[in-house]
Short mmCIF file of C-alpha atoms in Angstrom, two decimals:
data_model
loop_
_atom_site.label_atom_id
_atom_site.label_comp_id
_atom_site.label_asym_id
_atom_site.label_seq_id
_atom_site.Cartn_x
_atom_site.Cartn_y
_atom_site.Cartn_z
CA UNK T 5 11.39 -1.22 6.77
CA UNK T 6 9.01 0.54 4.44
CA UNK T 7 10.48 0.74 0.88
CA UNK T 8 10.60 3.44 -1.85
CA UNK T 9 8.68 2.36 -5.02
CA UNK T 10 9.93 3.02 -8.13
CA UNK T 11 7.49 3.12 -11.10
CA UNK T 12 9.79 2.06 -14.84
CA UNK T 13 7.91 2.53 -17.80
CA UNK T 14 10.71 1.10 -19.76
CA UNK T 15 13.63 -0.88 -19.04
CA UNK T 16 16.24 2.28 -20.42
CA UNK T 17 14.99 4.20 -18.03
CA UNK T 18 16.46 3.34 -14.48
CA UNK T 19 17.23 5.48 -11.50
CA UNK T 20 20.59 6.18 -12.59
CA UNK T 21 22.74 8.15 -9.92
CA UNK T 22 19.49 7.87 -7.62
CA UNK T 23 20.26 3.90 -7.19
CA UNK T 24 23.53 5.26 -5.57
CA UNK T 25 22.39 7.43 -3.47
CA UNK T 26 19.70 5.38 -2.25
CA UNK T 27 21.79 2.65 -1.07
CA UNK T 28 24.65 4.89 0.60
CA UNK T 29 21.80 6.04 2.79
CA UNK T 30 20.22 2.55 3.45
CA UNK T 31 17.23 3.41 2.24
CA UNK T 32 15.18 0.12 0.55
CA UNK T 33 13.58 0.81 -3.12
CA UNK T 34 11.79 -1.77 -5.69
CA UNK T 35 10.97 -1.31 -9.29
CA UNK T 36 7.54 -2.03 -10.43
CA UNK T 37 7.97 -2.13 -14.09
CA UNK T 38 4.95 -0.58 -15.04
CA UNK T 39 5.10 -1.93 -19.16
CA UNK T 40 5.94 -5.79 -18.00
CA UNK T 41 3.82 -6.30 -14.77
CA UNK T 42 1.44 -3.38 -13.60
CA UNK T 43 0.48 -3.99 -9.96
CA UNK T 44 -3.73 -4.39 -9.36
CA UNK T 45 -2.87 -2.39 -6.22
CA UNK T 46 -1.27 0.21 -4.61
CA UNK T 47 -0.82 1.20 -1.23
CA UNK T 48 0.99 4.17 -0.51
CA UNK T 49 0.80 3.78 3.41
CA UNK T 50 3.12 0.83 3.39
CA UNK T 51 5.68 2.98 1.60
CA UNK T 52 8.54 5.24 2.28
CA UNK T 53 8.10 6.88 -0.99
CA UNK T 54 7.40 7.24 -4.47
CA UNK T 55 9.50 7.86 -7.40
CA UNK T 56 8.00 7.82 -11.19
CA UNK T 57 11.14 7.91 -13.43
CA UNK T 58 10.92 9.01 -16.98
CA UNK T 59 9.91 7.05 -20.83
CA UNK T 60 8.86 8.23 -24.23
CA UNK T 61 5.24 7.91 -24.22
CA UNK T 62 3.37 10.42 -23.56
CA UNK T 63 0.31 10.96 -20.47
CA UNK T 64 -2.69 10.94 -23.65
CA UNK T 65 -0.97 7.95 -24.63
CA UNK T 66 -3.47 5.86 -22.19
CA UNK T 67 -5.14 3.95 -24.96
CA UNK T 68 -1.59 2.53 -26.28
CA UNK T 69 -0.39 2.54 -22.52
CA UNK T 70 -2.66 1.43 -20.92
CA UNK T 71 -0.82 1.57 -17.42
CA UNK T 72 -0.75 5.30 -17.61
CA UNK T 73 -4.51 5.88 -16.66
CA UNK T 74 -4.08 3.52 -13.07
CA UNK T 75 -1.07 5.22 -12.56
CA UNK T 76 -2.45 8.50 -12.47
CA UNK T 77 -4.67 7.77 -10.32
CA UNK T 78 -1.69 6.27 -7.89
CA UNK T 79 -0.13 8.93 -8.05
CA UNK T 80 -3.16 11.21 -6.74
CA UNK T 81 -3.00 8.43 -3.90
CA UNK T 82 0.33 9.14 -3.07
CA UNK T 83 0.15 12.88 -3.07
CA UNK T 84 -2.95 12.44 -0.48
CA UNK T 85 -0.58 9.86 1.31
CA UNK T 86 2.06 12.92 1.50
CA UNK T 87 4.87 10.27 1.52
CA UNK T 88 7.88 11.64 -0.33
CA UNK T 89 7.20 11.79 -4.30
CA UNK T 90 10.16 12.46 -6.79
CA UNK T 91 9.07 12.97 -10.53
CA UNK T 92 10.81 13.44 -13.46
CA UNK T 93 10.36 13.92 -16.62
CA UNK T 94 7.55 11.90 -17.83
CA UNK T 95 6.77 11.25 -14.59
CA UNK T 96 6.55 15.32 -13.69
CA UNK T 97 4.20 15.30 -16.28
CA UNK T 98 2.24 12.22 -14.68
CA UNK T 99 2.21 14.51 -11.37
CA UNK T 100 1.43 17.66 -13.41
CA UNK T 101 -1.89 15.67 -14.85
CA UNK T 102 -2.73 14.03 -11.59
CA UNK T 103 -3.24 17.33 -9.94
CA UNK T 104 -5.33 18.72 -12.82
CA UNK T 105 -2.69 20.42 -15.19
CA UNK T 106 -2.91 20.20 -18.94
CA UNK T 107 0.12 18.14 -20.48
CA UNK T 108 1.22 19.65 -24.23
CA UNK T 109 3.65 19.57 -26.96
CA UNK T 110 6.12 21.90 -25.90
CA UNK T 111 7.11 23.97 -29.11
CA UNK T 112 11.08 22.50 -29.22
CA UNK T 113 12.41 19.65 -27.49
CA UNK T 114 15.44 19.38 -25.46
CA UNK T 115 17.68 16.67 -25.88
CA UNK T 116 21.06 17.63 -24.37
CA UNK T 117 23.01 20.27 -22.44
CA UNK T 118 20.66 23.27 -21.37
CA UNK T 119 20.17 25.95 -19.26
CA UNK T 120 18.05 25.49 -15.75
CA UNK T 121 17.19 28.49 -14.12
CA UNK T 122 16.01 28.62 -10.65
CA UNK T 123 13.34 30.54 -9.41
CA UNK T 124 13.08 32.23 -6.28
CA UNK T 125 11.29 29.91 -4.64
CA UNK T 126 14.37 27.24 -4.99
CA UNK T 127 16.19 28.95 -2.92
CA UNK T 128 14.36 27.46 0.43
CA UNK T 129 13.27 24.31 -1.27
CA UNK T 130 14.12 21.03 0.78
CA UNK T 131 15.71 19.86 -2.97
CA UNK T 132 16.42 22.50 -5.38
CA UNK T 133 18.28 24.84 -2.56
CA UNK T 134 21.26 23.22 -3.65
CA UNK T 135 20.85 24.82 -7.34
CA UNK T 136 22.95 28.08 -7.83
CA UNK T 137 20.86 30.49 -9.72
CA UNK T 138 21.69 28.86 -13.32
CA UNK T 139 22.68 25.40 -14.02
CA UNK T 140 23.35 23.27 -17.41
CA UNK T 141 20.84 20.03 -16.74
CA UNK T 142 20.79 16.90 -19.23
CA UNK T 143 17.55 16.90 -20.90
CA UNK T 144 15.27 14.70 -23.67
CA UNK T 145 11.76 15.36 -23.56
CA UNK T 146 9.39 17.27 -25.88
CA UNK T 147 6.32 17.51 -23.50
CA UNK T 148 5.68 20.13 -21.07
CA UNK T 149 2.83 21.07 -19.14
CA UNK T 150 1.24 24.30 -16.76
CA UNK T 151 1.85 24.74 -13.54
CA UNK T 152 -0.73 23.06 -11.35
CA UNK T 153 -3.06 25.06 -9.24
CA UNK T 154 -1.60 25.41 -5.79
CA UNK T 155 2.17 24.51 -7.26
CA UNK T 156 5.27 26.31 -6.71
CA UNK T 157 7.51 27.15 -9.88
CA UNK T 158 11.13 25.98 -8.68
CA UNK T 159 12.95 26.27 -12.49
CA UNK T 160 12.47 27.20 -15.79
CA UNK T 161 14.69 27.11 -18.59
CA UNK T 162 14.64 29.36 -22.43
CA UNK T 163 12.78 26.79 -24.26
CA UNK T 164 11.05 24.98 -21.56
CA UNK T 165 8.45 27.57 -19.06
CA UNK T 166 8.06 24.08 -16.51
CA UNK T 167 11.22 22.43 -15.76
CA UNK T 168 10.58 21.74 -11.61
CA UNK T 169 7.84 22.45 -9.15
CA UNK T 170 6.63 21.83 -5.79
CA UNK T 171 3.19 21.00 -4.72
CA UNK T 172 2.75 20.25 -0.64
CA UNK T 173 5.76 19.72 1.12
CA UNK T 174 6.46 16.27 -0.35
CA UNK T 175 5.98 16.28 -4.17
CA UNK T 176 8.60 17.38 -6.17
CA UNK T 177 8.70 17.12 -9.99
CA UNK T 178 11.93 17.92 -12.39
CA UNK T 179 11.06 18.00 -16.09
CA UNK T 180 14.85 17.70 -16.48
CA UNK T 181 17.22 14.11 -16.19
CA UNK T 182 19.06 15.04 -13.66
CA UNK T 183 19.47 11.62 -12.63
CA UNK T 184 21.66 10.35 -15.99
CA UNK T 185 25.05 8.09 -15.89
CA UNK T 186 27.39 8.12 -19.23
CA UNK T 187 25.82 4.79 -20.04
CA UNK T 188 22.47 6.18 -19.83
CA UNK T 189 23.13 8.96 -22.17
CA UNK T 190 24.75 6.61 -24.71
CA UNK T 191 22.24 3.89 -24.57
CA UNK T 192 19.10 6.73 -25.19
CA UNK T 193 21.04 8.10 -28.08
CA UNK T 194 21.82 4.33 -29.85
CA UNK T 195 18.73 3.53 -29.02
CA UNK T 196 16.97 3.00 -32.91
CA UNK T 197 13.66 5.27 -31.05
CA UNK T 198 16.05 7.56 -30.09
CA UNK T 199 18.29 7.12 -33.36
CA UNK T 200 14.89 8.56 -35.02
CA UNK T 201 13.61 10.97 -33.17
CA UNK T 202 16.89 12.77 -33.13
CA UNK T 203 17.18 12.06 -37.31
CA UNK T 204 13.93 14.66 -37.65
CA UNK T 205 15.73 17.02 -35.40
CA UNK T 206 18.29 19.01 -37.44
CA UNK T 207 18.84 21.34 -34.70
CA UNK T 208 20.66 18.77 -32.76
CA UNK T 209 24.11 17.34 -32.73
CA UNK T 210 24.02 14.27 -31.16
CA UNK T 211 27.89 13.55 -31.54
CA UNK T 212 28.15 17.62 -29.42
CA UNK T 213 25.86 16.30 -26.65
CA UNK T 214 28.41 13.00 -26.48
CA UNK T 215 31.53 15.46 -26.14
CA UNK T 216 30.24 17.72 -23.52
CA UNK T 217 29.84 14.57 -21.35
CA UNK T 218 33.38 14.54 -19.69
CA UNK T 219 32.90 18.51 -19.06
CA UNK T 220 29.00 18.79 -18.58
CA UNK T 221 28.43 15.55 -16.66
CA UNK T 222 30.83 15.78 -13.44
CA UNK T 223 29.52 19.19 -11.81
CA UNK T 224 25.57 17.70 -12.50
CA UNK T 225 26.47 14.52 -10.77
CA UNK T 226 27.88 16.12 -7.56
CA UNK T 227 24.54 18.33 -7.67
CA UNK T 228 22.48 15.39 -8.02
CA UNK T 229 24.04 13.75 -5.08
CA UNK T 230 22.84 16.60 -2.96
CA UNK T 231 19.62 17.14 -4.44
CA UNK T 232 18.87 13.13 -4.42
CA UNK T 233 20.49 13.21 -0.61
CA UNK T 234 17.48 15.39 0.49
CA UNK T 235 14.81 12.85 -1.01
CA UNK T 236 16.35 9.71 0.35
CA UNK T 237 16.56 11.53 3.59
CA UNK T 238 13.11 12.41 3.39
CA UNK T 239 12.21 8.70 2.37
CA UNK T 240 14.54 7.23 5.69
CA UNK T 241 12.71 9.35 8.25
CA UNK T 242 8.74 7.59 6.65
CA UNK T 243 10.56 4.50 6.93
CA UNK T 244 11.94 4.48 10.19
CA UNK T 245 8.35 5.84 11.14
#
């Protein structure tokens, strides 16, 4: 059976909920830990799919990461490929650059509860379909990027323009973590990088975003399993093929 890749580009940042869902619906994944071992190949044929998961570098970081720039290019393979390709948040911004967009500063970042909105468009996307026209997402990123030529907006948010697209039938990316457990959320916030980034950021609580876990969390994880459903069932019918 053809497996799902899943590119790490640090250990903090797993699939979260996504592991879950992927094994309820039998479908085979293996990390490649992109910052430990980077793989001197890549051959998208022999897979079912593609996820790039999130990390706090950033895509112009290629000379400190030097990963990034292969990767890239894999990920233009797999969008050629057309196997199933699930990005988010660093790794929407990977996508984003692999298909010719420019990757920025956005002007505020989001860490914590926010506001999705959905575009139009989401509302006969294989993914985001399962959206209702406004939805509170966990977020941490303060990148963003334009939409890439060809692209379909899917969500936006207040402070964020680019929080989903979809390019083809097959690539999706989600600015947005909608992927995060409570451990998750804890361990990015202890985390002494996290610890100081959110120390320069006066406009954010993290002891708030902690409390609206037990309320925010619960309604994002029963979206996730039906937005996540769609990819792994996307990623079964390649590998059965």
């Amino acid at each position: 059976m053809k497996p799902v890749l899943v590119f790490r580009h640090v250990a903090r940042e797993p699939l979260g909920t996504i592991d879950g869902v992927f094994r309820r619906a039998g479908v085979a994944f293996q990390y490649v830990d992109l910052y430990h071992n980077p793989p001197r190949e890549f051959h998208p044929e022999l897979l079912a799919g593609l996820v790039v998961l999130g990390g706090p570098m950033n895509v112009d970081e290629q000379d400190r990461f030097p990963f990034l720039a292969p990767e890239i290019d894999w990920i233009r393979q797999a969008i050629a490929a057309q196997i199933p390709l699930l990005g988010i948040c660093l790794g929407s911004q990977l996508i984003a650059a692999a298909l010719g967009a420019p990757v920025r500063h956005n002007p505020t970042k989001e860490i914590g509860w926010y506001e999705v909105e959905t575009t139009p468009a989401a509302d006969s996307d294989p993914l985001l379909r399962h959206f209702a026209a406004r939805e509170t997402i966990f977020q941490w990123h303060g990148d963003t990027f334009d939409l890439p030529a060809g692209a379909e907006q899917l969500a936006r948010s207040a402070i964020c323009e680019q929080q989903a697209f979809r390019y083809g039938r097959q690539t999706w990316a989600l600015q947005f973590h909608l992927e995060v457990t409570p451990e998750i959320i804890d361990c990015w916030i202890d985390d002494p990088d996290g610890c100081a980034e959110l120390s320069k950021l006066d406009y954010i609580d993290p002891a708030q975003v902690r409390r609206d876990v037990p309320r925010r969390l619960p309604p994002m994880q029963r979206l996730a399993d039906q937005v996540f459903g769609e990819f792994a069932a996307l990623c079964q019918q390649r590998a059965g093929g």
